[in-house]
PDB file of N, CA and C in Angstrom:
ATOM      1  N   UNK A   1     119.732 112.997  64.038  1.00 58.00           N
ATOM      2  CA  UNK A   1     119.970 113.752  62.830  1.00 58.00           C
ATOM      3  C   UNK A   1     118.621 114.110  62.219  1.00 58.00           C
ATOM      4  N   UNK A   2     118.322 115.727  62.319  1.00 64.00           N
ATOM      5  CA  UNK A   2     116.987 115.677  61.573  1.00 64.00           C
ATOM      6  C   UNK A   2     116.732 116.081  60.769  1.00 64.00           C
ATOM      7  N   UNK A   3     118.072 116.396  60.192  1.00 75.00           N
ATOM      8  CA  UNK A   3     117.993 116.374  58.329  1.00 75.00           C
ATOM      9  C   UNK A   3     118.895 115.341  57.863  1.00 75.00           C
ATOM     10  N   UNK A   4     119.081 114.114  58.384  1.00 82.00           N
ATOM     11  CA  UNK A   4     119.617 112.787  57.531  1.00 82.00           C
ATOM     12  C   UNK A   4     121.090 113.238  56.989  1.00 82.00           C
ATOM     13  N   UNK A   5     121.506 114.717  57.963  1.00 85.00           N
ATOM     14  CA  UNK A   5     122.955 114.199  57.306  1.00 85.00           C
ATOM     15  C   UNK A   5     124.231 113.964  58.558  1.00 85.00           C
ATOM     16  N   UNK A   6     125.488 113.269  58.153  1.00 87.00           N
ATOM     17  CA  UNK A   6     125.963 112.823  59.643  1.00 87.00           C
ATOM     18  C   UNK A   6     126.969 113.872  59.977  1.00 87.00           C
ATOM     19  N   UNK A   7     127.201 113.827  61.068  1.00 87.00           N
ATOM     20  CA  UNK A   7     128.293 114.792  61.685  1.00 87.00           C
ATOM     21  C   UNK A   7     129.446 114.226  62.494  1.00 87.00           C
ATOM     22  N   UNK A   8     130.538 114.796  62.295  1.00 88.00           N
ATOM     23  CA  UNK A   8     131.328 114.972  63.278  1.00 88.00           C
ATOM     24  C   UNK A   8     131.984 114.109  64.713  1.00 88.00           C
ATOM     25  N   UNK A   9     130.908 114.886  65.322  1.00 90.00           N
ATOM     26  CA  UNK A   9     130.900 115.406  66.468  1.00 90.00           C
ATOM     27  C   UNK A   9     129.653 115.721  67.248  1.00 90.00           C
ATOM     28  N   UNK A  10     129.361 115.301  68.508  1.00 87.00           N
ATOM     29  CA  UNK A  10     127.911 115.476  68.980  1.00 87.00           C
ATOM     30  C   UNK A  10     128.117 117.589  69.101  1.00 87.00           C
ATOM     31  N   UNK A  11     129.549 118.009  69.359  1.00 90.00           N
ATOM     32  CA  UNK A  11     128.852 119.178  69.329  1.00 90.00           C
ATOM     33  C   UNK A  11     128.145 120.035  68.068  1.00 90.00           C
ATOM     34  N   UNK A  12     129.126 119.176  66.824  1.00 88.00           N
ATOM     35  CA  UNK A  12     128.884 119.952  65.893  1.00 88.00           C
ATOM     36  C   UNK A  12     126.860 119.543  65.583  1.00 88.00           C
ATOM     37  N   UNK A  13     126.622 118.424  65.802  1.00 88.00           N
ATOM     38  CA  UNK A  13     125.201 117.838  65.372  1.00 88.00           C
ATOM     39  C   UNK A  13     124.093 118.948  67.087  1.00 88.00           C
ATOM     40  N   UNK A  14     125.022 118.827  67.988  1.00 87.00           N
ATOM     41  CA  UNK A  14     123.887 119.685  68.821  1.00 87.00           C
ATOM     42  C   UNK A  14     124.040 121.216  68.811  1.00 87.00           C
ATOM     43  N   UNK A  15     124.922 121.957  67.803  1.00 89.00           N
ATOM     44  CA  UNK A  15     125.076 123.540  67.264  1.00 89.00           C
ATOM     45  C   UNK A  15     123.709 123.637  66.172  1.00 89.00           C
ATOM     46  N   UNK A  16     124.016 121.840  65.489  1.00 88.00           N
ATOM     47  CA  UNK A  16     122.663 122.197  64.243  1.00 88.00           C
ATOM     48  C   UNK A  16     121.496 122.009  64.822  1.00 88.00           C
ATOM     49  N   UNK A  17     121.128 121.579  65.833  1.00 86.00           N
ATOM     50  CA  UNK A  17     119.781 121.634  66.597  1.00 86.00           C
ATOM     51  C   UNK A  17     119.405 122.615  67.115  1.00 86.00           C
ATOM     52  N   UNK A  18     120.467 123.344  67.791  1.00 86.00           N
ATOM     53  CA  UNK A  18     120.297 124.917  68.384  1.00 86.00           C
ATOM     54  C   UNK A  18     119.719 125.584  67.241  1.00 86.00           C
ATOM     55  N   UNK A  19     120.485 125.893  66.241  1.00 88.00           N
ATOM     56  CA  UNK A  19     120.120 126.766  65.043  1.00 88.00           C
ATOM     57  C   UNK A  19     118.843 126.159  64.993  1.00 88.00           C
ATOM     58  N   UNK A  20     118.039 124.971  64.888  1.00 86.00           N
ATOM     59  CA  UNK A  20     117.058 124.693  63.863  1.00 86.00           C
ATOM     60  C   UNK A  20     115.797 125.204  65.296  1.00 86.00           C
ATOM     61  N   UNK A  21     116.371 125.479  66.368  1.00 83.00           N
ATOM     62  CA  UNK A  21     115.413 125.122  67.618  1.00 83.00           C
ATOM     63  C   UNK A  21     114.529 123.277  68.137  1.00 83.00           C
ATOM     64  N   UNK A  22     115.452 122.198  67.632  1.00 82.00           N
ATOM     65  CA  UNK A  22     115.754 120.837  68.060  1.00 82.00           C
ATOM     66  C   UNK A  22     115.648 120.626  69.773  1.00 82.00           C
ATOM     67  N   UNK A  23     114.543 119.959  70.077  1.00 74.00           N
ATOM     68  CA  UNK A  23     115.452 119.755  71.450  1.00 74.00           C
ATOM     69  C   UNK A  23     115.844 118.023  71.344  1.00 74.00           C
ATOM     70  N   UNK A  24     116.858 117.974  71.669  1.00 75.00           N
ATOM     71  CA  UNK A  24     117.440 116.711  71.793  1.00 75.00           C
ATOM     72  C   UNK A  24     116.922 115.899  72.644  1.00 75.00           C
ATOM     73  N   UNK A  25     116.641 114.355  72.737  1.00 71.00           N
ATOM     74  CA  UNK A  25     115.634 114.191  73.805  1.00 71.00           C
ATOM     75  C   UNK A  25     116.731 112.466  74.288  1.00 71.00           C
ATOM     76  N   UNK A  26     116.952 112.046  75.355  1.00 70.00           N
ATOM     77  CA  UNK A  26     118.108 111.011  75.548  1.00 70.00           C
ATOM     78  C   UNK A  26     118.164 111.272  77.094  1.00 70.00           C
ATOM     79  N   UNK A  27     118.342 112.126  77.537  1.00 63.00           N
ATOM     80  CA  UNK A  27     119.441 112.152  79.089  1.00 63.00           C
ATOM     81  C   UNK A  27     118.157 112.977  79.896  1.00 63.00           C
ATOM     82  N   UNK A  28     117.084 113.146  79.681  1.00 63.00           N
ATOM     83  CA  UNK A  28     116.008 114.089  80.219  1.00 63.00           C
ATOM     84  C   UNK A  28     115.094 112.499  81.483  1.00 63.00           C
ATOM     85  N   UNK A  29     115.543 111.651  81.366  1.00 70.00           N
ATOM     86  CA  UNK A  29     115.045 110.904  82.328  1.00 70.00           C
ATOM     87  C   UNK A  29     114.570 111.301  83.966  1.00 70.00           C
ATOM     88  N   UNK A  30     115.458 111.699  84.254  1.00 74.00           N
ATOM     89  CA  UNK A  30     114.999 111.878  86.142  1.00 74.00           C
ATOM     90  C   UNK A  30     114.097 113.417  86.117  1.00 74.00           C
ATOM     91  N   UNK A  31     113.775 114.164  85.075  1.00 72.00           N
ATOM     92  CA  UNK A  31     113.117 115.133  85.113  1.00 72.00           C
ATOM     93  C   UNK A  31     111.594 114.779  84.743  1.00 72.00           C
ATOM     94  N   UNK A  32     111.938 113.930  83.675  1.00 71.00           N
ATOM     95  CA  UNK A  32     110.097 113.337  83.145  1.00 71.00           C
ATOM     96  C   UNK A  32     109.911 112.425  84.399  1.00 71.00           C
ATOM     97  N   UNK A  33     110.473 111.896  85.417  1.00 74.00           N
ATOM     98  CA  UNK A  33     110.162 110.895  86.354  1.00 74.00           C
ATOM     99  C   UNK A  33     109.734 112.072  87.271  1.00 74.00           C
ATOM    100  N   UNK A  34     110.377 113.154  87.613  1.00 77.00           N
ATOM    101  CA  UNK A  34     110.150 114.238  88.612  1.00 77.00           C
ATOM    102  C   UNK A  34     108.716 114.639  87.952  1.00 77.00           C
ATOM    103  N   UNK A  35     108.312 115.269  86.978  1.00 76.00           N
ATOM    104  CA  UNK A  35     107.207 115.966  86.346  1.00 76.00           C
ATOM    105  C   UNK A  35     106.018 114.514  86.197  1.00 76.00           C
ATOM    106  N   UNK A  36     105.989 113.310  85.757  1.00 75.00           N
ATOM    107  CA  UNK A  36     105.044 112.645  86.384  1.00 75.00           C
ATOM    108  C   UNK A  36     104.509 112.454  87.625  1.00 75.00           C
ATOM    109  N   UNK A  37     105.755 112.379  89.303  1.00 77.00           N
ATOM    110  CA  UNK A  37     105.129 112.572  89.955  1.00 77.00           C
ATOM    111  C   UNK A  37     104.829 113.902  90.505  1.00 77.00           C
ATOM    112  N   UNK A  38     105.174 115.107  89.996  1.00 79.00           N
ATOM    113  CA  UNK A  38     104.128 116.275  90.614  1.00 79.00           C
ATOM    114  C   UNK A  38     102.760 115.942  89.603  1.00 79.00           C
ATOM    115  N   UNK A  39     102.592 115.543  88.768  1.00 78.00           N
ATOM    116  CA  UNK A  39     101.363 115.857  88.007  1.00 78.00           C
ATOM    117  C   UNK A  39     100.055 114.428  88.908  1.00 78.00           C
ATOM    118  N   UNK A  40     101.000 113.349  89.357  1.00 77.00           N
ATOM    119  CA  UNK A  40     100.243 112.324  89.933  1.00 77.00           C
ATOM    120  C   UNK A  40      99.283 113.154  90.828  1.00 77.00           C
ATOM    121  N   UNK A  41      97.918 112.644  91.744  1.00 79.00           N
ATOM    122  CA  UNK A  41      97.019 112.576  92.782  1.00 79.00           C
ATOM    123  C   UNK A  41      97.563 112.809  93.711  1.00 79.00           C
ATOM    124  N   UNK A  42      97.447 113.158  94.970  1.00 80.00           N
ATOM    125  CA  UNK A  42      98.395 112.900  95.769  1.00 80.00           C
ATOM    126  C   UNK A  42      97.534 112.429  96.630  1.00 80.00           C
ATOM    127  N   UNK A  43      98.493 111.134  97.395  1.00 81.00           N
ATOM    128  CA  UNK A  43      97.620 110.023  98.130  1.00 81.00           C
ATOM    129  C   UNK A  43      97.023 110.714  99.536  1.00 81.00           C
ATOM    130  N   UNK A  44      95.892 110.526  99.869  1.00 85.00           N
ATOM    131  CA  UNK A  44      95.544 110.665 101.653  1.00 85.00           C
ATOM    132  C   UNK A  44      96.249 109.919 102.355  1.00 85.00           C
ATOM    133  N   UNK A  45      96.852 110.873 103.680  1.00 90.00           N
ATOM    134  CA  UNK A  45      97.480 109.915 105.117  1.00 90.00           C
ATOM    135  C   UNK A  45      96.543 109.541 105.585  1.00 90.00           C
ATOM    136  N   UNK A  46      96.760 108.126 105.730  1.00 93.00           N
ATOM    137  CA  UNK A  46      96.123 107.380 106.317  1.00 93.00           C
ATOM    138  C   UNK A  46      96.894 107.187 107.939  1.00 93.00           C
ATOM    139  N   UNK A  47      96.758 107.020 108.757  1.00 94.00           N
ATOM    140  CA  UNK A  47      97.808 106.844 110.045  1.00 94.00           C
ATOM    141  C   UNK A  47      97.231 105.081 110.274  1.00 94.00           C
ATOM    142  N   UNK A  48      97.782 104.524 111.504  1.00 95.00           N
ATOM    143  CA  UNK A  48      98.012 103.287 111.739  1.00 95.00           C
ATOM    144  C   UNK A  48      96.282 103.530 112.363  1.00 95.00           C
ATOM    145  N   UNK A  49      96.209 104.401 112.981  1.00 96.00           N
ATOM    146  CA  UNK A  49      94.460 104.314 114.080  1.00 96.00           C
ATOM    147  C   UNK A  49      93.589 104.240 113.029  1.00 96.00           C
ATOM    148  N   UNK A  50      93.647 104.885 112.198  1.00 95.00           N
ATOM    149  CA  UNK A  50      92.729 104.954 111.168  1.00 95.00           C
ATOM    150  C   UNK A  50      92.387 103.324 110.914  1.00 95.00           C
ATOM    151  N   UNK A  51      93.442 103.285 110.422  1.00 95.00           N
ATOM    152  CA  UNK A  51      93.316 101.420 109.827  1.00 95.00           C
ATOM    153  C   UNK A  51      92.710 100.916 110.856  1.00 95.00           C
ATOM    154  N   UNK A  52      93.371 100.832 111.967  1.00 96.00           N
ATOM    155  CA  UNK A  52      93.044  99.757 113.405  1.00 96.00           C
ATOM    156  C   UNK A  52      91.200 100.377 113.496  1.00 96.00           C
ATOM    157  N   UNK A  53      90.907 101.654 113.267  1.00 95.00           N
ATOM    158  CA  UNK A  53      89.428 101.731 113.333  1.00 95.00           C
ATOM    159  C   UNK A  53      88.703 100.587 112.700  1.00 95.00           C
ATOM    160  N   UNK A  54      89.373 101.195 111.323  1.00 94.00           N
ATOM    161  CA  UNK A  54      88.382 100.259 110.080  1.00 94.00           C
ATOM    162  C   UNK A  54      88.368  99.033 110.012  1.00 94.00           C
ATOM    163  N   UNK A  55      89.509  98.354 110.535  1.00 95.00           N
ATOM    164  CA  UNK A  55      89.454  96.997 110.757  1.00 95.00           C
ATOM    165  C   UNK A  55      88.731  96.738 111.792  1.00 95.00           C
ATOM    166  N   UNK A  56      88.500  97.593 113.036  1.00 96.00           N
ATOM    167  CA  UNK A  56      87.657  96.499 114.329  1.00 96.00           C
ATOM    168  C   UNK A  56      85.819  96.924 113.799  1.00 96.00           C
ATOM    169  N   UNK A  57      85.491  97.872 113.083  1.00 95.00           N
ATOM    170  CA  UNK A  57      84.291  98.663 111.921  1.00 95.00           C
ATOM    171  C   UNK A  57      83.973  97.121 111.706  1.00 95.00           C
ATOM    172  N   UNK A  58      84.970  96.725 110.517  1.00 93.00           N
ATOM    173  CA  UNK A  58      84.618  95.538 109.436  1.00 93.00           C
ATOM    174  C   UNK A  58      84.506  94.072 110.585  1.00 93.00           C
ATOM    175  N   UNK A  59      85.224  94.076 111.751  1.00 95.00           N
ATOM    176  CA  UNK A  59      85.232  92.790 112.995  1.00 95.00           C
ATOM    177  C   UNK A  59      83.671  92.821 113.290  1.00 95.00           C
ATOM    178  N   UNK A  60      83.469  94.009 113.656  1.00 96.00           N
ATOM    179  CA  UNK A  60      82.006  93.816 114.624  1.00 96.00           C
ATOM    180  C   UNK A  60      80.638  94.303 113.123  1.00 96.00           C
ATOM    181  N   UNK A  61      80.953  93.486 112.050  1.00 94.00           N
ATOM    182  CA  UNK A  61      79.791  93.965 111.110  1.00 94.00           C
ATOM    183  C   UNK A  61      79.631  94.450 110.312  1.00 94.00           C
ATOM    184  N   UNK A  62      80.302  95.597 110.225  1.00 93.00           N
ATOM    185  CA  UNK A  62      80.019  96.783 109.445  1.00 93.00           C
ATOM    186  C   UNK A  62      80.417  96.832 107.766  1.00 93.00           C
ATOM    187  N   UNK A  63      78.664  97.269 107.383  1.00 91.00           N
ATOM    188  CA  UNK A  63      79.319  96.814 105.669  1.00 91.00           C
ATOM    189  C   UNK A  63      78.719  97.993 105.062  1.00 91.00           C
ATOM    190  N   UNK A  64      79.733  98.725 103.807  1.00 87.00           N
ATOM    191  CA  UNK A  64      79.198 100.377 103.790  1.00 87.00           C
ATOM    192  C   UNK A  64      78.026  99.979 102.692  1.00 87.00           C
ATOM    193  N   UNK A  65      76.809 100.860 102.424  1.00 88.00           N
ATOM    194  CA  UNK A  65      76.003 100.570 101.379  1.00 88.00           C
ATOM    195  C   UNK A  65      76.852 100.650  99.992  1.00 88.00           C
ATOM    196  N   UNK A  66      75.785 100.266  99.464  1.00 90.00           N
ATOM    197  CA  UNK A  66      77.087 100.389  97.910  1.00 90.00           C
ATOM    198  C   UNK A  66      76.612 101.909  97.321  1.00 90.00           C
ATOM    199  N   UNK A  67      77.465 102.263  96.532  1.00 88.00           N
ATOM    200  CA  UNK A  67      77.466 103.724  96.196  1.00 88.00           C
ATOM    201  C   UNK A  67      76.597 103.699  94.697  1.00 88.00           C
ATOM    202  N   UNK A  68      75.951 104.930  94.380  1.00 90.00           N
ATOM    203  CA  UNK A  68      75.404 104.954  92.848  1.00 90.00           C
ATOM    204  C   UNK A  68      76.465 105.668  92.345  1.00 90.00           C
ATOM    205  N   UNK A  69      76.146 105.417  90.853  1.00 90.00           N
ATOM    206  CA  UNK A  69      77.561 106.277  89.722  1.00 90.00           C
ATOM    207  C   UNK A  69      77.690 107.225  90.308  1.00 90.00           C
ATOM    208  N   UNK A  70      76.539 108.240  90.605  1.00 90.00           N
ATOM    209  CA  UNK A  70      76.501 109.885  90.785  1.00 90.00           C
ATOM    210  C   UNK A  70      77.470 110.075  91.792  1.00 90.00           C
ATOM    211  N   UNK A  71      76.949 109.033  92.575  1.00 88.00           N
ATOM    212  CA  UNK A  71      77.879 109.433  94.577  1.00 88.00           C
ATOM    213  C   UNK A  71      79.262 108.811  93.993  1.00 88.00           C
ATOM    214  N   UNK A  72      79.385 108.292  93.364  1.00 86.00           N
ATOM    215  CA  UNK A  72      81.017 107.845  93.024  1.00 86.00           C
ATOM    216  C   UNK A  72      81.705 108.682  92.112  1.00 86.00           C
ATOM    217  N   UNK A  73      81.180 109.602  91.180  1.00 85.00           N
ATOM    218  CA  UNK A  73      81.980 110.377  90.667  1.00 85.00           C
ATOM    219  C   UNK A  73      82.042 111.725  91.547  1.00 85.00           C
ATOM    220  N   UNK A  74      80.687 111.963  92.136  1.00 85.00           N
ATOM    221  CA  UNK A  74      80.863 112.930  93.212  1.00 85.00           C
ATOM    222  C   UNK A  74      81.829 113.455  94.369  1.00 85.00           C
ATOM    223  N   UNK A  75      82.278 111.617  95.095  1.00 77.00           N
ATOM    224  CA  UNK A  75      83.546 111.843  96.012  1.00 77.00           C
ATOM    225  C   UNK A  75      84.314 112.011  95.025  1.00 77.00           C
ATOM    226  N   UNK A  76      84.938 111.851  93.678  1.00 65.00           N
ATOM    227  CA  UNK A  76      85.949 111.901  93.030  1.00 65.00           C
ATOM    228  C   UNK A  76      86.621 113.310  93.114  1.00 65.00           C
TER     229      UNK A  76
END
């Protein structure tokens, strides 16, 4: 109610929202869940070889240098 007075009827209270231009907000769930994930990152495929690389990389040694701020916001 967004002028504090009661109604009815949900149609008669969602006719006075139309008129006022109200959007009613309650049942919009699986759309704000849809519109967060298009707006998310979208992850890199990784495949199974990939991994099995990086893991036998890290077996026999391998340690990456550490990155400066610049090179870390850079890959970003």
């Amino acid at each position: 109610m967004a002028d504090g007075q009661f109604y009815d009827s949900k149609a008669a209270l969602r006719e006075h929202y139309r008129d006022r231009g109200v959007i009613e907000i309650g049942n919009e769930i699986p759309a704000a869940i849809q519109l967060a994930e298009n707006s998310r990152p979208k992850r890199p495929k990784i495949s199974k070889a990939d991994i099995h690389g990086a893991v036998q990389k890290v077996r026999q040694g391998y340690k990456p240098r550490p990155m400066t701020v610049s090179e870390f916001k850079a890959a970003d």
